[in-house]
Amino acid sequence: MTATVWRPALPPGGLLRTDAARGQEVLLLPERVVVLHGSARRVLELCDGQHTVDDITTQLTQQHPGSARAEDIAHFLTRLHAQGCLQ
Amino acid sequence: MTTPAPPWALLAELTHACPLHCGYCSNPLELTRRSTELSTQRWAEVFRQAAAMGVLHTHLSGGEPLLREDLDALTRAAVDAGLYTQLVTSGVGLSTSRLDDLVDAGLHSVQLSVQHADPPLSDTIAGRASFRNKEAAAQLVKQRRLPLGINVVLHRHNLDALDDLLQLAVAWQADRIELANTQFYGWGLLNRAALMPSHEQLADAAATVARWRQRTDIELDITWVEPDYFTGVPKPCMGGWGAVSLTVTPDGTVLPCPAAASVPGLDAPNVLEHPLPWIWNESPAFNRYRGTDWMPSPCRDCAHKNEDFGGCRCQAFALTGDASRTDPACSLAPDHDVITSLASADSASAEVVRRRPTRRSTSTVGG
Ligand code: SF4
Ligand code: SF4
């Protein structure tokens, strides 16, 4: 798996949810709750295993011009991968 | 009184019935009879109330939850309520059609218990032939692309197989393995002498875990729960009494921890009588050891009181007869010598009493 062909996806059993009781967005995994800050949920929703990091970056910058820089998005995705939140 | 923070997790003990007879089981000696189990509708209501309060995860557990014929309906109810569902199973009874029904219902993940890496020894510890069922169940779970966790309760009779158990987790393509040294409650407490490992076994096991954790060629997530009998450090009781999670037993009794039924005079509330928010926020049982106000010395003045919450209440009761004392596992506890002598006792010759359902009225434990 190299960076150029990586198509990020949630790991099997990963579930994105709104945690209404605590007013936050979360990613649920077995034995784990990952609290998502800022635009993290929006980014993760694009990680469907179909789109490359470039696709995701393009979509985000089109939807929210000026809000996200490509290298920040790539960095963010890599970090989530290292934490087991993406595969 | 300020309202306590909401719970994150619900352990749903759907039934105490189980085809296995593990001597380390933490279920109570008085196993709940099947006739008093909550109905499908009652459980659905429990899941709805729990989710509305803020619970995110539920563990569908037992006993063996597959013995509930309505498990797919229960799973669907939990999923519909918005909960993340994990099946906690021995693997016995997990046929293809059964798993497919659960996947249809929305099941998110599976945790499978394994007793030993060697099939005959695994069967011996479990008290029945079951290793092949587990192996088949693991394959099925992976075929259905669900995350697979393996749980091993460790003790004198399997600690030396740790390396093989980790190997087995890799071979079965598990995503996680939880290596939990026996906690001595329920049947485990009854069998404490026979299960107690030696210091050497534990030191070797810790080294094995450290070695495996350094491996970069595998993606296995390894959880290792150190035995508090040996560390001198108490474990934080469920992340704090009434702080993180709650347990609902087969008959609807709600406990701050699965072992808390042993605490005398707890007067545990029941979902048949009270709504969950009242139970969590207001019931005397959930407030009894909540926070730090109840603490005795030395916990009261200790810098660690917000990290370990004075240790385990059930263990304090089991070892001192008083659930409100400092957990003897703590090296600062007045009763710490109780635990050091138990941990160093020679137990090689003690026999394991198999977990069995209570026979009515005349039953004697392990009879
Ligand atoms: S004295 Fe109490 S609070 Fe301090 S470390 Fe021991 S158990 Fe924890
Ligand atoms: S005190 Fe009881 S409730 Fe808390 S961890 Fe120990 S066994 Fe569990």
XYZ file of C-alpha atoms and ligand atoms in Angstrom:
470
model
C 0.000 0.000 0.000
C 1.697 3.187 -1.167
C 0.447 6.712 -0.575
C -0.416 7.235 -4.238
C -2.948 4.399 -4.410
C -4.194 4.433 -0.868
C -7.972 4.554 -0.736
C -8.715 5.217 2.912
C -11.613 3.373 4.503
C -12.940 2.914 7.993
C -11.766 -0.377 9.505
C -14.301 -3.231 9.550
C -16.902 -2.532 12.194
C -16.117 1.185 12.338
C -19.207 3.317 12.957
C -19.567 7.097 12.695
C -22.137 8.521 15.053
C -23.361 11.614 16.783
C -23.028 11.316 20.547
C -26.010 13.482 21.396
C -25.685 13.085 25.166
C -22.233 14.695 25.110
C -22.715 16.935 22.090
C -19.909 15.496 19.979
C -19.126 13.374 16.936
C -17.495 9.984 17.485
C -16.010 7.056 15.639
C -16.920 3.809 17.387
C -14.627 0.802 17.165
C -14.508 -2.360 19.265
C -13.574 -1.287 22.809
C -12.821 2.240 21.587
C -14.459 5.625 21.255
C -12.568 8.152 19.133
C -13.872 11.692 19.685
C -13.823 13.638 16.416
C -13.017 17.322 16.564
C -13.566 20.036 13.999
C -14.084 18.728 10.494
C -12.833 15.207 11.278
C -16.202 13.575 10.785
C -16.657 15.258 7.423
C -13.261 13.962 6.330
C -13.949 10.451 7.580
C -17.269 10.312 5.760
C -15.332 10.623 2.512
C -13.125 7.656 3.439
C -15.224 5.003 1.739
C -12.474 2.871 0.251
C -13.303 4.199 -3.235
C -11.513 7.514 -3.181
C -7.814 8.275 -3.044
C -6.309 10.885 -0.754
C -6.179 13.246 -3.759
C -9.892 12.725 -4.470
C -10.747 13.415 -0.847
C -8.606 16.542 -0.802
C -10.225 17.817 -3.975
C -13.708 17.251 -2.623
C -12.964 18.973 0.642
C -11.313 21.998 -0.880
C -14.198 22.363 -3.349
C -16.839 22.077 -0.653
C -15.043 24.346 1.767
C -12.682 26.563 -0.182
C -9.838 27.934 1.858
C -10.622 25.800 4.901
C -8.236 22.947 4.355
C -4.763 22.615 2.886
C -3.849 19.465 0.998
C -0.872 18.643 3.164
C -2.931 19.050 6.339
C -5.525 16.612 5.047
C -2.884 14.080 4.020
C -1.206 14.446 7.388
C -4.507 14.028 9.203
C -5.363 10.857 7.268
C -1.935 9.387 7.928
C -2.305 10.074 11.617
C -5.729 8.401 11.722
C -4.242 5.418 9.942
C -1.485 5.167 12.536
C -4.132 5.236 15.268
C -6.040 2.366 13.669
C -8.994 4.558 12.665
C -8.447 4.085 8.943
C -7.165 1.311 6.788
C -25.773 16.757 44.272
C -24.570 17.315 40.727
C -25.715 14.844 38.125
C -23.060 12.209 37.455
C -21.507 12.082 33.984
C -23.390 9.580 31.796
C -22.149 6.018 31.298
C -20.272 4.969 28.139
C -20.809 1.220 28.106
C -23.384 -1.387 28.996
C -22.483 -4.978 29.746
C -25.639 -6.938 28.937
C -25.475 -10.342 30.612
C -28.259 -11.850 28.542
C -28.168 -15.248 30.216
C -26.048 -17.081 32.739
C -26.534 -20.352 30.885
C -23.336 -21.590 29.231
C -22.208 -24.776 27.516
C -18.722 -24.311 28.998
C -17.672 -24.888 32.595
C -14.616 -22.711 33.098
C -13.325 -22.706 36.632
C -12.243 -19.063 36.357
C -15.690 -17.742 35.459
C -16.516 -14.452 37.154
C -20.256 -15.128 37.049
C -21.717 -15.401 40.552
C -21.978 -18.799 42.224
C -25.753 -18.276 42.302
C -26.377 -18.335 38.561
C -29.629 -16.726 37.480
C -32.208 -19.265 36.338
C -33.443 -19.112 32.759
C -37.059 -18.671 33.826
C -36.272 -15.307 35.393
C -34.426 -13.872 32.377
C -35.644 -10.570 30.929
C -37.850 -10.803 27.832
C -36.865 -9.503 24.389
C -39.058 -6.421 24.901
C -37.558 -5.658 28.289
C -34.036 -5.819 26.896
C -35.046 -3.593 23.988
C -36.274 -1.039 26.507
C -32.995 -1.329 28.451
C -31.026 -0.641 25.255
C -33.205 2.378 24.408
C -32.864 3.869 27.870
C -29.130 3.228 27.941
C -28.558 4.839 24.547
C -30.683 7.846 25.470
C -28.502 8.350 28.555
C -25.286 8.370 26.549
C -24.189 4.717 26.418
C -22.323 4.077 23.130
C -21.117 0.469 23.374
C -22.915 -2.630 24.496
C -21.351 -6.025 25.050
C -23.837 -8.807 24.452
C -22.509 -11.282 26.932
C -23.416 -14.013 29.377
C -22.918 -16.896 30.107
C -23.214 -17.733 26.443
C -25.462 -15.201 24.675
C -26.017 -17.598 21.742
C -28.209 -19.624 24.094
C -30.744 -16.802 23.826
C -32.818 -17.846 20.837
C -33.859 -14.235 20.363
C -30.253 -13.012 20.105
C -30.776 -11.622 16.617
C -33.826 -9.671 17.806
C -31.871 -8.430 20.821
C -28.998 -7.368 18.592
C -31.346 -5.543 16.257
C -32.944 -3.752 19.206
C -29.527 -2.607 20.441
C -28.475 -1.473 16.960
C -31.776 0.358 16.415
C -31.230 2.141 19.704
C -27.939 3.401 18.243
C -25.561 1.204 20.232
C -22.315 -0.313 18.990
C -22.793 -4.037 19.519
C -20.128 -6.579 20.342
C -20.968 -10.241 20.786
C -18.955 -11.863 23.581
C -19.043 -15.584 22.919
C -17.360 -18.924 23.509
C -17.980 -19.683 19.826
C -20.052 -22.753 20.671
C -23.262 -22.476 18.670
C -22.043 -19.848 16.215
C -23.184 -21.533 13.000
C -23.123 -19.823 9.604
C -26.859 -19.163 9.671
C -26.714 -17.854 13.210
C -23.931 -15.422 12.393
C -25.641 -14.317 9.192
C -28.781 -13.486 11.166
C -26.687 -11.435 13.576
C -24.900 -9.627 10.752
C -28.313 -8.888 9.229
C -29.361 -7.459 12.559
C -26.387 -5.106 12.399
C -23.872 -6.741 14.751
C -20.611 -4.745 14.715
C -17.952 -7.007 16.198
C -17.198 -10.302 17.902
C -15.059 -11.237 20.872
C -14.227 -14.905 21.132
C -12.897 -16.608 24.257
C -10.054 -19.097 23.969
C -8.845 -21.163 26.920
C -5.527 -22.502 25.597
C -3.639 -22.725 22.300
C -3.471 -26.504 22.516
C -6.858 -28.004 21.511
C -7.044 -30.791 24.120
C -5.883 -28.478 26.899
C -8.346 -25.792 25.800
C -11.122 -28.380 25.980
C -9.961 -29.506 29.401
C -10.045 -25.996 30.833
C -13.420 -25.302 29.219
C -14.846 -28.565 30.538
C -16.076 -29.705 27.123
C -14.933 -30.146 23.540
C -15.062 -26.633 22.127
C -11.725 -25.683 20.552
C -12.789 -26.739 17.047
C -15.995 -24.688 17.400
C -13.890 -21.674 18.281
C -11.586 -22.170 15.335
C -14.569 -22.440 12.989
C -16.254 -19.438 14.581
C -13.125 -17.309 14.110
C -13.039 -18.217 10.414
C -16.689 -17.344 9.962
C -16.328 -13.992 11.662
C -13.420 -13.070 9.407
C -15.291 -14.271 6.309
C -18.105 -11.889 7.235
C -15.516 -9.122 7.641
C -16.351 -8.367 11.241
C -13.571 -7.308 13.590
C -12.441 -10.240 15.694
C -11.098 -9.978 19.205
C -9.760 -12.936 21.125
C -10.039 -12.961 24.877
C -7.940 -15.239 27.034
C -8.328 -15.406 30.783
C -4.877 -16.300 32.064
C -3.962 -18.420 35.057
C -1.533 -21.080 36.225
C -2.709 -23.598 33.618
C -2.287 -21.529 30.465
C 0.179 -18.717 31.177
C 3.056 -20.779 29.854
C 1.292 -21.019 26.487
C 1.208 -17.271 25.954
C 3.526 -17.336 22.972
C 1.370 -19.985 21.282
C -1.790 -18.049 22.103
C -0.410 -14.947 20.402
C 0.593 -17.110 17.455
C -2.916 -18.498 17.335
C -4.403 -14.994 17.308
C -2.269 -14.170 14.259
C -3.167 -17.441 12.545
C -6.854 -16.792 13.140
C -6.432 -13.236 11.795
C -7.683 -11.643 14.972
C -7.550 -7.865 15.135
C -7.136 -7.799 18.896
C -6.169 -10.085 21.707
C -6.992 -9.357 25.287
C -4.812 -11.193 27.770
C -6.508 -10.822 31.111
C -5.103 -12.386 34.215
C -7.883 -13.999 36.230
C -9.818 -11.685 38.454
C -10.874 -13.557 41.510
C -14.622 -13.145 41.707
C -17.430 -15.650 41.599
C -16.153 -19.048 40.487
C -12.682 -17.599 40.028
C -12.584 -16.687 43.711
C -13.727 -20.164 44.660
C -10.848 -21.558 42.600
C -8.279 -18.977 43.550
C -5.739 -21.424 44.952
C -5.841 -23.637 41.867
C -5.622 -20.733 39.427
C -2.989 -18.569 41.123
C 0.089 -18.323 38.889
C 3.666 -18.238 40.084
C 5.830 -15.123 40.030
C 8.062 -16.774 37.421
C 5.145 -17.494 35.121
C 4.027 -13.890 35.285
C 7.478 -12.460 34.728
C 7.931 -14.692 31.659
C 4.505 -13.738 30.371
C 5.171 -10.018 30.742
C 8.428 -10.461 28.809
C 6.598 -12.369 26.064
C 4.028 -9.603 25.734
C 6.774 -6.967 25.557
C 8.518 -8.935 22.809
C 5.320 -9.299 20.755
C 4.439 -5.649 21.134
C 7.690 -4.717 19.436
C 6.854 -6.688 16.335
C 6.105 -4.436 13.400
C 5.295 -7.259 10.983
C 1.878 -7.931 12.530
C -1.130 -5.698 13.127
C -2.357 -7.391 16.273
C -3.562 -5.091 19.009
C -2.428 -6.599 22.328
C -4.069 -5.764 25.644
C -2.363 -7.189 28.724
C -4.113 -6.825 32.055
C -1.615 -7.266 34.836
C -2.743 -9.183 37.895
C -3.206 -6.778 40.774
C -2.342 -9.558 43.211
C 1.274 -9.152 42.190
C 1.784 -5.533 41.179
C 1.081 -3.751 44.478
C -0.989 -1.342 42.374
C -4.778 -1.601 42.644
C -6.805 -1.534 39.469
C -9.199 1.331 39.022
C -12.547 -0.208 39.825
C -14.343 -0.112 36.443
C -12.830 3.338 35.910
C -14.599 4.358 39.091
C -17.777 3.083 40.735
C -20.727 4.318 38.682
C -18.399 6.352 36.458
C -17.985 4.603 33.111
C -20.150 1.540 32.717
C -23.005 -0.491 34.065
C -23.921 -4.155 34.032
C -27.420 -5.539 33.631
C -27.700 -9.161 34.742
C -30.056 -11.724 33.169
C -32.918 -10.933 35.557
C -32.601 -7.157 35.157
C -30.483 -6.381 38.213
C -28.243 -3.380 37.511
C -24.737 -3.321 38.966
C -21.832 -0.863 38.891
C -19.603 -3.843 38.086
C -20.229 -7.469 37.124
C -18.888 -8.670 40.476
C -20.721 -6.157 42.635
C -23.582 -8.532 43.444
C -21.238 -9.952 46.088
C -21.158 -6.682 48.055
C -23.498 -7.164 51.023
C -26.375 -4.772 51.555
C -25.914 -3.184 48.140
C -29.635 -3.378 47.450
C -28.976 -3.458 43.708
C -31.766 -1.838 41.677
C -33.645 -3.656 38.899
C -34.847 -2.398 35.516
C -38.237 -3.961 36.226
C -38.701 -1.477 39.052
C -36.825 1.662 38.051
C -35.802 3.497 34.877
C -32.078 3.407 34.089
C -31.515 7.168 34.540
C -32.777 6.949 38.120
C -30.637 3.875 38.714
C -27.507 5.535 37.357
C -28.011 9.004 38.809
C -29.888 8.502 42.018
C -29.955 4.933 43.304
C -28.147 4.424 46.615
C -26.252 1.453 45.095
C -24.647 3.540 42.341
C -23.831 6.388 44.712
C -22.412 4.220 47.457
C -18.779 4.317 46.312
C -19.037 6.995 43.662
C -16.363 9.697 43.693
C -13.999 9.988 46.650
C -16.146 11.093 49.598
C -16.737 7.552 50.862
C -13.018 6.751 51.060
C -11.263 5.573 54.181
C -7.681 6.362 55.089
C -5.137 5.987 53.481
C -7.027 6.569 50.185
C -8.679 9.745 51.444
C -5.368 11.602 51.583
C -3.627 9.779 48.755
C -2.395 11.430 45.566
C -3.641 8.453 43.521
C -7.251 8.547 44.642
C -8.501 9.979 41.355
C -6.509 7.463 39.315
C -7.448 4.174 40.950
C -10.457 5.218 43.059
C -9.178 3.151 45.952
C -9.171 -0.057 43.904
C -11.822 -2.701 43.711
C -14.751 -2.728 46.158
C -15.605 -6.361 45.570
C -12.032 -7.411 46.145
C -11.889 -5.338 49.331
C -14.984 -7.178 50.512
C -13.765 -10.608 49.399
C -10.475 -10.235 51.248
C -11.359 -8.116 54.287
C -15.101 -8.591 54.769
C -15.590 -4.828 54.371
C -16.245 -3.407 50.893
C -15.341 0.122 51.978
C -11.735 -0.645 52.946
C -8.751 0.192 50.773
C -8.276 -2.602 48.229
C -5.674 -4.968 49.716
C -4.020 -5.090 46.276
C -2.589 -1.640 47.080
C 0.845 -1.729 48.665
C -0.290 1.133 50.939
C -3.368 -0.730 52.193
C -3.475 -1.794 55.851
C -4.553 -5.264 54.631
C -1.911 -5.632 51.913
C -0.305 -8.623 53.654
C -3.478 -10.634 52.953
C -2.753 -10.422 49.262
C 0.994 -10.950 49.381
C 0.519 -14.174 51.314
C -2.136 -15.414 48.859
C 0.046 -14.541 45.895
C 3.022 -16.446 47.239
C 1.134 -19.500 48.552
C 2.095 -22.789 46.955
C -0.989 -23.778 44.999
C 0.333 -26.404 42.641
C -1.795 -29.184 44.069
C -5.168 -27.431 44.318
C -7.916 -28.697 41.994
C -10.221 -26.600 39.858
C -13.930 -26.806 40.661
C -15.937 -26.627 37.461
C -18.567 -24.005 37.032
C -22.012 -25.649 37.172
C -25.521 -24.294 37.444
C -26.840 -24.277 40.971
C -29.049 -27.238 41.660
C -32.145 -26.267 43.509
C -32.097 -25.896 47.298
C -29.725 -28.746 48.075
C -26.862 -27.441 46.001
C -23.410 -27.177 47.446
C -20.784 -25.230 45.612
C -18.678 -27.505 43.486
C -20.567 -30.560 44.771
S -4.066 4.215 49.073
Fe -5.994 4.115 48.016
S -5.926 5.794 46.547
Fe -3.822 5.468 47.283
S -2.925 4.099 45.778
Fe -3.757 2.828 47.397
S -5.809 2.311 46.759
Fe -5.117 4.010 45.499
S -15.011 -3.117 42.969
Fe -16.349 -4.475 42.241
S -17.087 -3.189 40.953
Fe -15.308 -2.385 41.106
S -13.904 -3.399 39.749
Fe -13.929 -4.340 41.578
S -15.197 -5.977 41.228
Fe -15.613 -4.508 39.928
